[in-house]
Amino acid sequence: MQPLDRFSGHADLYAQYRIDYPAELYDFILSVTSNRQTAWDCATGNGQVASALADIFDRVDATDISETQLILAVKKATIHYQTSQAEQTPFASQTFDLITVAQALHWFDVNAFHQEVRRVAKPGATIAEWGYGLVQAGQDLDGVMLDFYRNRIGPYWDPQRMHIDNRYATLPFPFADAQHATFTACRTWTVERFLNYLRTWSAVRQYIYENEEDPIIGLGEELQPLWGDGEREVQFPIFLRVGRVL
């Protein structure tokens, strides 16, 4: 199965405008993680998760199929980046205390990835998988955003997007002591910052590629009068599942 790379072409935007994750999420993961020596952040993108883990673990290995993303990723002494597929890695067996994958599992061959997780995890290691759904910008904007998400760019999403919408409910998770939790990432943004975040969406990039026009321009004209000149809070609903690798 050839891995899908939907982000190399706009890695600079991704590095600038994608969100990081709240401390509460990491606290939850660490509460079920026994050891803090080695972690693997799979599909690390620009290293948001790897950077957080590097402050906790002695060594963090972070992989992605996009060399461009890794070039722009956060650099810390304890993070070791390399290009690799999720389903087949260069790591030795029983290497990691924690394995994470954020907003990327739906791109994988999930069964093959989980097989690799079982190989490279230490006995009793933690596996944590999470993602976040459609951003919420307030009642006056959410209807506009839902229409844009479903109708304007809806046909340009890859089929895998459905797994984000249903919070990975139909993707297997064959690990012990499975737990689920939800969190909210809150950000205070100008409309310009918000629109640039939307430009990182894979469906928006595909729309631009196929139509040679940016759908965010028209959306911005619709949102600006509602948003105003200042900042407003936007919320990202995060879903998480964790388990132990026996």
Coordinates of C-alpha atoms in Angstrom, one line a residue:
M1 CA 0.0 0.0 0.0
Q2 CA 1.6 3.3 -1.1
P3 CA 1.4 5.9 1.7
L4 CA -0.5 9.1 0.9
D5 CA 1.5 12.3 1.3
R6 CA -1.0 15.2 1.4
F7 CA 1.2 17.8 3.1
S8 CA 4.7 18.1 1.6
G9 CA 3.4 20.6 -1.0
H10 CA 2.4 23.1 1.7
A11 CA 4.7 22.1 4.6
D12 CA 5.5 25.8 5.2
L13 CA 1.9 26.6 5.9
Y14 CA 1.5 23.5 8.0
A15 CA 4.5 24.4 10.2
Q16 CA 3.1 27.9 10.8
Y17 CA -0.6 27.4 11.2
R18 CA -1.4 23.9 12.5
I19 CA -2.3 23.7 16.2
D20 CA -0.4 22.0 19.0
Y21 CA -2.2 20.1 21.8
P22 CA -3.2 21.0 25.3
A23 CA -1.2 20.0 28.4
E24 CA -4.2 18.1 29.7
L25 CA -3.9 15.6 26.8
Y26 CA -0.3 14.9 27.6
D27 CA -1.0 14.6 31.3
F28 CA -3.6 12.0 30.6
I29 CA -1.3 10.0 28.4
L30 CA 1.6 10.1 30.9
S31 CA -0.7 9.0 33.7
V32 CA -0.9 5.6 32.0
T33 CA 2.7 5.5 30.8
S34 CA 5.0 3.7 33.2
N35 CA 8.4 4.6 31.9
R36 CA 9.7 7.8 30.2
Q37 CA 12.9 6.8 28.5
T38 CA 12.0 6.4 24.8
A39 CA 9.0 7.6 22.7
W40 CA 8.2 7.3 19.0
D41 CA 6.0 10.0 17.4
C42 CA 4.7 8.5 14.2
A43 CA 3.7 10.9 11.3
T44 CA 5.2 13.7 13.3
G45 CA 4.6 16.4 10.6
N46 CA 6.3 19.5 11.8
G47 CA 7.1 18.0 15.2
Q48 CA 4.4 19.5 17.5
V49 CA 4.0 16.3 19.5
A50 CA 7.7 15.3 19.3
S51 CA 8.6 18.7 20.8
A52 CA 6.3 18.2 23.8
L53 CA 7.6 14.7 24.4
A54 CA 11.2 15.8 24.2
D55 CA 10.7 17.7 27.4
I56 CA 9.7 14.5 29.2
F57 CA 11.5 11.6 27.5
D58 CA 15.2 10.9 27.3
R59 CA 14.9 10.2 23.6
V60 CA 12.2 10.8 21.0
D61 CA 12.2 9.2 17.6
A62 CA 10.0 11.0 15.2
T63 CA 9.1 9.8 11.7
D64 CA 7.2 11.0 8.7
I65 CA 6.9 10.1 5.0
S66 CA 7.5 13.8 4.1
E67 CA 11.1 14.9 4.1
T68 CA 9.9 18.4 3.5
Q69 CA 7.9 18.4 6.7
L70 CA 10.9 17.1 8.7
I71 CA 13.2 19.8 7.4
L72 CA 10.8 22.4 8.9
A73 CA 10.1 20.5 12.1
V74 CA 11.0 21.7 15.6
K75 CA 14.6 20.9 16.5
K76 CA 15.6 19.7 19.9
A77 CA 18.6 17.8 21.0
T78 CA 16.7 14.7 22.1
I79 CA 14.5 14.5 19.0
H80 CA 15.8 12.2 16.2
Y81 CA 13.9 12.7 12.9
Q82 CA 13.9 10.3 10.0
T83 CA 11.7 9.5 7.0
S84 CA 9.8 6.3 7.4
Q85 CA 6.4 4.8 6.7
A86 CA 4.2 4.1 9.7
E87 CA 3.8 0.5 8.8
Q88 CA 7.5 -0.5 8.4
T89 CA 10.2 1.2 10.4
P90 CA 13.9 0.8 11.0
F91 CA 13.5 0.5 14.8
A92 CA 14.6 -2.5 16.8
S93 CA 12.0 -4.6 18.5
Q94 CA 10.9 -3.6 22.0
T95 CA 12.3 -0.1 21.8
F96 CA 9.6 2.3 23.0
D97 CA 7.8 3.1 26.2
L98 CA 5.3 5.3 24.4
I99 CA 4.1 5.5 20.8
T100 CA 2.0 8.4 19.6
V101 CA 0.2 9.3 16.4
A102 CA -1.8 12.6 16.1
Q103 CA -4.2 13.5 13.3
A104 CA -2.7 10.9 11.0
L105 CA -3.9 7.4 11.8
H106 CA -6.6 7.6 9.1
W107 CA -3.9 7.8 6.4
F108 CA -2.4 4.5 7.5
D109 CA -2.9 0.8 6.8
V110 CA -4.1 0.6 10.3
N111 CA -3.7 -3.1 10.8
A112 CA -0.2 -3.1 9.5
F113 CA 0.7 -0.1 11.7
H114 CA -0.6 -1.8 14.8
Q115 CA 1.4 -4.8 13.9
E116 CA 4.5 -2.6 13.8
V117 CA 3.5 -1.0 17.1
R118 CA 3.4 -4.4 18.7
R119 CA 6.9 -5.2 17.4
V120 CA 8.7 -2.0 18.4
A121 CA 6.9 -1.4 21.8
K122 CA 8.3 -2.6 25.0
P123 CA 6.0 -4.9 27.0
G124 CA 3.5 -2.8 28.7
A125 CA 4.2 0.3 26.6
T126 CA 1.5 2.9 25.9
I127 CA 0.0 3.5 22.5
A128 CA -1.9 6.8 22.1
E129 CA -3.8 7.8 19.0
W130 CA -5.8 11.0 18.6
G131 CA -7.2 13.5 16.2
Y132 CA -9.5 16.6 16.1
G133 CA -12.6 17.4 14.2
L134 CA -14.1 20.5 12.6
V135 CA -13.1 23.7 14.3
Q136 CA -15.8 25.6 16.1
A137 CA -15.7 29.4 15.8
G138 CA -18.9 30.4 17.5
Q139 CA -22.6 30.0 16.7
D140 CA -22.7 32.8 14.2
L141 CA -19.9 31.2 12.2
D142 CA -20.4 27.5 12.7
G143 CA -23.1 27.2 10.1
V144 CA -21.0 28.9 7.5
M145 CA -18.1 26.7 8.3
L146 CA -20.2 23.5 8.2
D147 CA -21.5 24.5 4.7
F148 CA -18.0 25.2 3.5
Y149 CA -16.7 21.9 5.0
R150 CA -19.4 19.7 3.6
N151 CA -20.5 21.3 0.4
R152 CA -17.9 23.7 -1.0
I153 CA -14.8 21.5 -0.4
G154 CA -16.6 18.3 0.7
P155 CA -16.0 16.5 -2.6
Y156 CA -12.3 17.2 -2.3
W157 CA -11.7 15.4 1.0
D158 CA -10.1 11.9 0.7
P159 CA -12.4 9.1 1.8
Q160 CA -10.3 8.7 4.9
R161 CA -11.6 11.9 6.3
M162 CA -14.7 10.0 7.4
H163 CA -12.6 8.5 10.2
I164 CA -12.0 11.9 11.7
D165 CA -15.7 12.7 11.5
N166 CA -16.6 9.5 13.4
R167 CA -13.7 9.8 15.8
Y168 CA -12.0 6.6 14.7
A169 CA -15.0 4.6 15.9
T170 CA -14.6 2.1 13.0
L171 CA -10.8 1.8 13.1
P172 CA -9.5 -1.2 15.1
F173 CA -7.7 -0.7 18.4
P174 CA -6.5 -4.1 19.6
F175 CA -4.8 -3.1 22.8
A176 CA -5.3 -3.8 26.5
D177 CA -6.9 -1.4 29.0
A178 CA -8.3 0.9 26.3
Q179 CA -9.5 4.3 27.4
H180 CA -11.1 7.1 25.6
A181 CA -11.0 10.8 26.5
T182 CA -11.9 14.2 24.9
F183 CA -10.2 17.5 25.2
T184 CA -10.5 21.0 23.7
A185 CA -7.7 23.1 22.2
C186 CA -8.6 26.8 22.5
R187 CA -6.9 29.4 20.4
T188 CA -7.5 33.2 20.1
W189 CA -7.0 34.2 16.4
T190 CA -7.7 37.0 13.9
V191 CA -9.7 36.1 10.9
E192 CA -6.4 36.1 8.8
R193 CA -4.8 33.6 11.1
F194 CA -7.9 31.4 10.9
L195 CA -8.1 31.5 7.1
N196 CA -4.4 30.5 6.9
Y197 CA -5.1 27.5 9.1
L198 CA -7.9 26.5 6.7
R199 CA -5.4 26.7 3.9
T200 CA -3.6 23.7 5.5
W201 CA -6.6 21.4 4.9
S202 CA -5.8 18.7 2.4
A203 CA -9.2 19.2 0.8
V204 CA -8.5 22.9 0.3
R205 CA -5.1 22.1 -1.3
Q206 CA -6.8 19.6 -3.6
Y207 CA -9.5 22.2 -4.5
I208 CA -6.8 24.7 -5.4
Y209 CA -5.0 22.1 -7.5
E210 CA -8.0 21.1 -9.5
N211 CA -9.7 24.5 -9.9
E212 CA -6.7 26.9 -9.9
E213 CA -8.4 29.2 -7.4
D214 CA -8.3 29.6 -3.7
P215 CA -11.8 28.9 -2.1
I216 CA -10.6 30.6 1.1
I217 CA -10.7 34.0 -0.5
G218 CA -14.5 33.8 -1.0
L219 CA -15.0 32.3 2.5
G220 CA -12.9 35.1 4.0
E221 CA -15.2 37.7 2.4
E222 CA -18.1 36.0 4.0
L223 CA -16.5 35.6 7.4
Q224 CA -14.9 39.0 7.8
P225 CA -18.0 41.0 8.6
L226 CA -19.0 38.4 11.1
W227 CA -15.6 38.0 12.7
G228 CA -14.7 41.7 12.9
D229 CA -11.3 43.3 13.1
G230 CA -10.2 41.7 16.3
E231 CA -9.5 38.3 17.6
R232 CA -12.0 35.6 18.7
E233 CA -11.7 32.2 20.4
V234 CA -11.8 29.1 18.2
Q235 CA -12.0 25.6 19.6
F236 CA -10.8 22.3 18.3
P237 CA -12.5 19.2 19.7
I238 CA -9.9 16.5 20.3
F239 CA -10.6 12.8 20.7
L240 CA -8.0 10.4 22.2
R241 CA -7.7 6.7 22.7
V242 CA -4.9 5.0 24.7
G243 CA -4.0 1.4 25.5
R244 CA -1.2 -0.9 26.6
V245 CA 0.8 -3.1 24.3
L246 CA 1.1 -6.5 26.0

